XYZ file of C-alpha atoms in Angstrom:
309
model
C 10.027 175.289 134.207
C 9.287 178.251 136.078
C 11.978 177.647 139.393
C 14.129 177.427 135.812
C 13.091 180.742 134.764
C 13.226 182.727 137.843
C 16.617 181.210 138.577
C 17.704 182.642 134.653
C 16.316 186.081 135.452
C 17.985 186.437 139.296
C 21.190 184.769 137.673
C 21.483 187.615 134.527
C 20.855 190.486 137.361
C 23.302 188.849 138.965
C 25.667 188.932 135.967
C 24.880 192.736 134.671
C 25.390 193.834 138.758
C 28.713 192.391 139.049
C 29.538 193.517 135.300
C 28.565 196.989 136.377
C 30.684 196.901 139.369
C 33.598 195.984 137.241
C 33.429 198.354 134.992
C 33.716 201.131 138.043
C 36.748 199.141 138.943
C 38.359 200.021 135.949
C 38.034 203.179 136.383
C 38.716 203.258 139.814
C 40.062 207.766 140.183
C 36.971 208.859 138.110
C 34.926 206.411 140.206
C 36.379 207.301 143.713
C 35.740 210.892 143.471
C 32.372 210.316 142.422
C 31.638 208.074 145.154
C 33.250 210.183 147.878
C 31.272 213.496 145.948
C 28.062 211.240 146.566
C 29.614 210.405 150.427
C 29.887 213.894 151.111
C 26.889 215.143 150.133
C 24.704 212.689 151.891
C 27.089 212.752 155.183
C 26.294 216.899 155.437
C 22.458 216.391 156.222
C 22.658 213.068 158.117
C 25.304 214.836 160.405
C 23.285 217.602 160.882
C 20.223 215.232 161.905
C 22.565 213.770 164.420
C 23.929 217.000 165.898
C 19.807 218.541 165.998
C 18.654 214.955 167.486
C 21.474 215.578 170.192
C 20.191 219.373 171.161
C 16.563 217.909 170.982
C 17.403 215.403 173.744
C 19.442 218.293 176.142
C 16.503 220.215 175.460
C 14.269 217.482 176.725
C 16.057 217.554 179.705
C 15.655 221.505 179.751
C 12.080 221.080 179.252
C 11.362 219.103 182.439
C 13.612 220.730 184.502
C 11.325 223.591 183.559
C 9.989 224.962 186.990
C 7.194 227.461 188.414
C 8.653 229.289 191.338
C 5.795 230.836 193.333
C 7.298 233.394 196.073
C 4.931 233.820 199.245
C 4.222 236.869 200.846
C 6.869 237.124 203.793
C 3.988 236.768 206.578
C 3.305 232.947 205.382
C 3.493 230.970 208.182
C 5.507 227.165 207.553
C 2.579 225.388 208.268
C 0.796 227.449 206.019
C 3.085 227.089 203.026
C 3.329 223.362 203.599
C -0.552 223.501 203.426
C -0.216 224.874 199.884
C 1.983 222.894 198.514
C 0.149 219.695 199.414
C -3.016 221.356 198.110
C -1.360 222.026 194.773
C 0.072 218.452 194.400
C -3.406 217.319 193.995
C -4.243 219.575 190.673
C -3.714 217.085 187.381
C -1.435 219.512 185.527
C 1.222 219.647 188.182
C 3.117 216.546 188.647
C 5.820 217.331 191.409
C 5.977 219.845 193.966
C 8.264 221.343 196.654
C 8.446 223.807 199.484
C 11.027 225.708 200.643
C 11.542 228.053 203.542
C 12.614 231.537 203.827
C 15.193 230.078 206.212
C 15.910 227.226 203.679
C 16.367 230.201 200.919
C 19.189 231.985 203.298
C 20.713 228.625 204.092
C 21.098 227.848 200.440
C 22.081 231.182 198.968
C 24.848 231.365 201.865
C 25.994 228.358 201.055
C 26.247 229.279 197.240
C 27.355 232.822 197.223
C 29.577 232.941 200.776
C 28.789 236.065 202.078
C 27.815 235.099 205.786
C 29.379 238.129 207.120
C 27.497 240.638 205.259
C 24.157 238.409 205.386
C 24.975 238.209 209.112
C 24.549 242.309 209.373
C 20.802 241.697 207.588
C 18.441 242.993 210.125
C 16.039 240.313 209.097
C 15.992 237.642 206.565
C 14.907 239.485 202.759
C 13.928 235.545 201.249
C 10.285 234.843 201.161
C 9.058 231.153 201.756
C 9.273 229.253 197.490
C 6.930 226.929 196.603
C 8.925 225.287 193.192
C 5.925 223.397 190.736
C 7.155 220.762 188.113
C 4.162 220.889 185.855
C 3.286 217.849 184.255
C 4.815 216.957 180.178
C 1.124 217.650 178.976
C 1.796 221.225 180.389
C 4.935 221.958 178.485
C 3.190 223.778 175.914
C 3.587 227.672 175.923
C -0.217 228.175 176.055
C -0.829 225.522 178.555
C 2.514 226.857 181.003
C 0.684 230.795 180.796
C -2.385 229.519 181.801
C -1.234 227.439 185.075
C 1.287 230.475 185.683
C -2.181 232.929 185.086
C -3.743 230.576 188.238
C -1.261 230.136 190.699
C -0.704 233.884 190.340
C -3.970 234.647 191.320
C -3.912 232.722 194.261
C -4.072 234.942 197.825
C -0.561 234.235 199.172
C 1.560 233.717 196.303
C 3.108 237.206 195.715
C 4.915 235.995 192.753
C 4.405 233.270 190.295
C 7.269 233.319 187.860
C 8.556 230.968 185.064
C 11.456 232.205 181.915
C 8.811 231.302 179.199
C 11.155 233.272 176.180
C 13.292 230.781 176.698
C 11.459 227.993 176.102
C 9.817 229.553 173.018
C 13.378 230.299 171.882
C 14.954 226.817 172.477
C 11.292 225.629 170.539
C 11.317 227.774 167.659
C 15.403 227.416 166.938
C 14.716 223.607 167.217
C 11.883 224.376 164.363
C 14.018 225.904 162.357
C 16.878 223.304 162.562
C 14.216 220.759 161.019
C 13.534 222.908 158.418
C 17.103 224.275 157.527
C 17.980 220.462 157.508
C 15.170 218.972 155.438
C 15.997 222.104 152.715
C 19.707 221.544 152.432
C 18.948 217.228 152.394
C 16.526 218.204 149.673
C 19.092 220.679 147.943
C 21.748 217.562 148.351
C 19.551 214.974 147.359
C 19.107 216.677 143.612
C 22.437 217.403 143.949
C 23.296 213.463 144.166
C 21.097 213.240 141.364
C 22.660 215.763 139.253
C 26.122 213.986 139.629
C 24.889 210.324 138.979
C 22.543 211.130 136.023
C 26.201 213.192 134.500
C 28.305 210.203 135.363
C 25.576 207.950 133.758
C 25.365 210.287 130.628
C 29.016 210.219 129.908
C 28.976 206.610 130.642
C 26.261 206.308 127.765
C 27.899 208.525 125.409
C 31.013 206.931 125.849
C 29.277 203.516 124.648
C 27.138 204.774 122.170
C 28.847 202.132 119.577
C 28.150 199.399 121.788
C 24.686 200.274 122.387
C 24.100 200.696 118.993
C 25.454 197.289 117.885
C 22.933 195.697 121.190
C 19.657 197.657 119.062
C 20.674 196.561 115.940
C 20.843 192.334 116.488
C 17.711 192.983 118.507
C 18.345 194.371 122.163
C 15.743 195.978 124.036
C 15.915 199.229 125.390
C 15.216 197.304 128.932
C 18.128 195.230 128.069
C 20.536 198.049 127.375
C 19.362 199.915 130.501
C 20.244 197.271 132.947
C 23.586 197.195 133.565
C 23.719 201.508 133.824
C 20.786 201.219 136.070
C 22.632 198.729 138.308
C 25.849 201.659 138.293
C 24.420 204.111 139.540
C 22.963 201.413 142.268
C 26.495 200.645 142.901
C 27.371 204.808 143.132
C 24.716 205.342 145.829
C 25.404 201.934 147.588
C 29.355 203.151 148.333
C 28.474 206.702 148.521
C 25.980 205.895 151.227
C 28.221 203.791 153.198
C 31.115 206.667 152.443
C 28.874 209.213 154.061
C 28.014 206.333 157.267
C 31.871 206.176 157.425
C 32.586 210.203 157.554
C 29.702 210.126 159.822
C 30.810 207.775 162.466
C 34.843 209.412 162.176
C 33.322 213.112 162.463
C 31.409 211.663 165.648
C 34.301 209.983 167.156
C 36.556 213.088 166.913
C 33.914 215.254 168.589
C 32.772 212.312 171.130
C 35.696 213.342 173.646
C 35.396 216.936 173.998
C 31.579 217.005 173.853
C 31.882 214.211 177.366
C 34.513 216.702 178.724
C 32.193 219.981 178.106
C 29.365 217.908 180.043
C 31.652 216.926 182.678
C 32.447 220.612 183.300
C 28.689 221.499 183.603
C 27.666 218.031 186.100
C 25.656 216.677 183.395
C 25.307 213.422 182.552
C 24.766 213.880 178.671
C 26.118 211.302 175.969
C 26.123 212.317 172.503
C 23.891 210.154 170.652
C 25.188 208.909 167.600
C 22.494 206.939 165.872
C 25.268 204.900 164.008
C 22.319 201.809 163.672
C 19.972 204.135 161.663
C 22.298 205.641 159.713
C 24.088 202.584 158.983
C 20.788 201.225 157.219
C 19.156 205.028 156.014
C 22.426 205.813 154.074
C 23.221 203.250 152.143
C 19.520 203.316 151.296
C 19.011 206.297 150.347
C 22.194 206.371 148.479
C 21.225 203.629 146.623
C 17.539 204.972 146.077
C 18.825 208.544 144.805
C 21.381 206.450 142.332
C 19.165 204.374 141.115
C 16.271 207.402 140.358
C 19.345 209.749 138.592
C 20.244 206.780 136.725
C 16.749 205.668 134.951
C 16.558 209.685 134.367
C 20.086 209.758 132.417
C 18.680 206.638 130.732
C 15.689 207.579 129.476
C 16.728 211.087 128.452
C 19.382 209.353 126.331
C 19.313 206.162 125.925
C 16.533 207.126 123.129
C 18.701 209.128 120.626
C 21.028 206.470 119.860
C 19.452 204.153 117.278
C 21.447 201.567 114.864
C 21.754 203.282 111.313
C-alpha cells in the first residue's frame, strides 16, 4: 500500500512537470525570451568568475616567481658569496636560492641588451655579485615578505635587499575587489532572475484566474493549485541555466585562440581555464533554485486573492 502511494505521488509530479513544460511550449516567443533573459543574466557573473579564476591562477604564477634580489657590496669575494647563499638556504622561510656573479651579471646583461662595444670601454665591471631568494608560499604574505626583506637587509655584505612589494599588494587588492564586484553584481542578477520569474509567474496566474477558481471551488488545495506554476518556473531556471552554460562555453571558445596566441607572444605556458564541469552542474542549479524561490513568491503573493465566489 505504501510502494502504491509513493509511486501515485512521484507519478502526479511527474504529470504536473511535464504539463508545465507544455504549457511553455505553447508559448514558445514569450517563453524563449524569458529563458534567454534568465540565460543572460546568470551567464554575466559565472563569466566573470571564470575570467577572475583565470587572473588568480597567472597571478599564482606571479606570486612564486616573486624574488628577493640581495646586491653584495662589490668587494665580496665568490667564495664568499657562495658561502652566503648556502647559509641562507638553511633558514625555513626561504625555500630556493641562487648566486650569481658580478661576471655572471655582465655576461647576462650583454647578452640581453647587446652593447659589448660600449661595455667593452667600462674601466671595470659596475655589476655587484646577486644573491636571488625564492621565499617559501608561507612567506607570500606582505607582512611576512617586509620582515625577511627587513633581515637580509641588515645583514653585513648585502648592500641591497630589494623586492617590488606595491605590486604584489596591487595584483592582491584588485583580485579582492574582483570577488567582491562579482559576488554584488551575481547578487544584483540573482534578484533580478527573481524579479522576471515571479512577473512571468504572476501573469501566468492572472491569466488563469478562472481556472484556478473553478480547482478551489470542487475542493482543490492551494498546494494543489501551486504545483504545476511551481514546477514552471523550475523549468525557466532549468533552460535558463543551461542557456547561460551554453553562452558561457561559446564566449570561451571565441576568446580561447587569441588568449593562447597572447601567451605564446610572452613564452608562457598559460591555458585559460574554463571550468565548463562546474558550471555545467552550478548553472543549471542555481537556475533552477532562483526559479523555483521567485515562483513560490509569485504564488503565495497571489495565489491567495483569487477565491471561488
Amino acid at each position: 500500500m505504501l510502494n502504491l502511494n509513493v509511486h501515485n505521488y512521484f507519478l502526479r509530479h511527474m504529470q504536473v512537470m511535464l504539463y508545465s513544460l507544455g504549457q511553455l511550449w505553447r508559448t514558445p516567443a514569450a517563453t524563449v525570451m524569458t529563458i534567454l533573459v534568465i540565460g543572460i543574466a546568470l551567464a554575466m557573473p559565472a563569466g566573470l568568475y571564470v575570467l577572475l579564476k583565470n587572473v588568480e591562477e597567472v597571478s599564482s604564477q606571479w606570486d612564486d616567481a616573486s624574488q628577493i634580489s640581495l646586491f653584495l657590496h662589490h668587494a665580496t669575494p665568490d667564495s664568499r658569496g657562495k658561502q652566503l647563499a648556502e647559509q641562507l638556504l638553511t633558514w625555513p622561510d626561504i625555500n630556493a636560492v641562487s648566486y650569481q656573479s658580478s661576471q655572471q651579471s655582465l655576461d647576462e646583461f650583454r647578452a640581453l641588451s647587446g652593447l659589448d662595444d660600449l661595455l667593452n670601454t667600462l674601466p671595470k665591471n659596475p655589476l655587484p655579485p646577486v644573491i636571488i631568494i625564492q621565499p617559501t608560499a608561507s612567506q607570500h604574505e606582505a607582512e611576512a615578505l617586509s620582515s625577511l626583506l627587513d633581515r637580509l637587509q641588515n645583514m653585513q655584505e648585502v648592500e641591497l635587499a630589494q623586492l617590488d612589494m606595491e605590486w604584489l599588494q596591487r595584483l592582491r587588492t584588485i583580485n579582492e575587489t574582483g570577488e567582491r564586484s562579482i559576488t554584488i553584481l551575481a547578487v544584483l542578477l540573482s534578484l533580478s532572475v527573481l524579479l522576471v520569474i515571479g512577473n512571468t509567474i504572476r501573469l501566468a496566474i492572472l491569466n488563469r484566474q478562472t481556472e484556478i477558481r473553478v480547482i478551489k471551488l470542487v475542493g482543490g488545495t492551494n498546494a494543489f493549485v501551486r504545483r504545476p506554476f511551481l514546477y514552471t518556473g523550475f523549468w525557466y531556471g532549468l533552460l535558463g541555466g543551461a542557456i547561460a552554460w551554453l553562452t558561457l562555453l561559446v564566449t570561451l571558445l571565441t576568446i580561447n585562440g587569441p588568449v593562447n596566441r597572447l601567451a605564446s607572444l610572452y613564452d608562457s605556458q598559460f591555458v585559460l581555464q574554463w571550468l565548463s564541469g562546474q558550471m555545467f552542474i552550478a548553472l543549471p542549479l542555481f537556475g533552477t533554485l532562483l526559479g523555483v524561490l521567485g515562483a513560490w513568491l509569485a504564488v503565495g503573493r497571489h495565489l491567495d486573492n483569487i477565491e471561488p465566489t
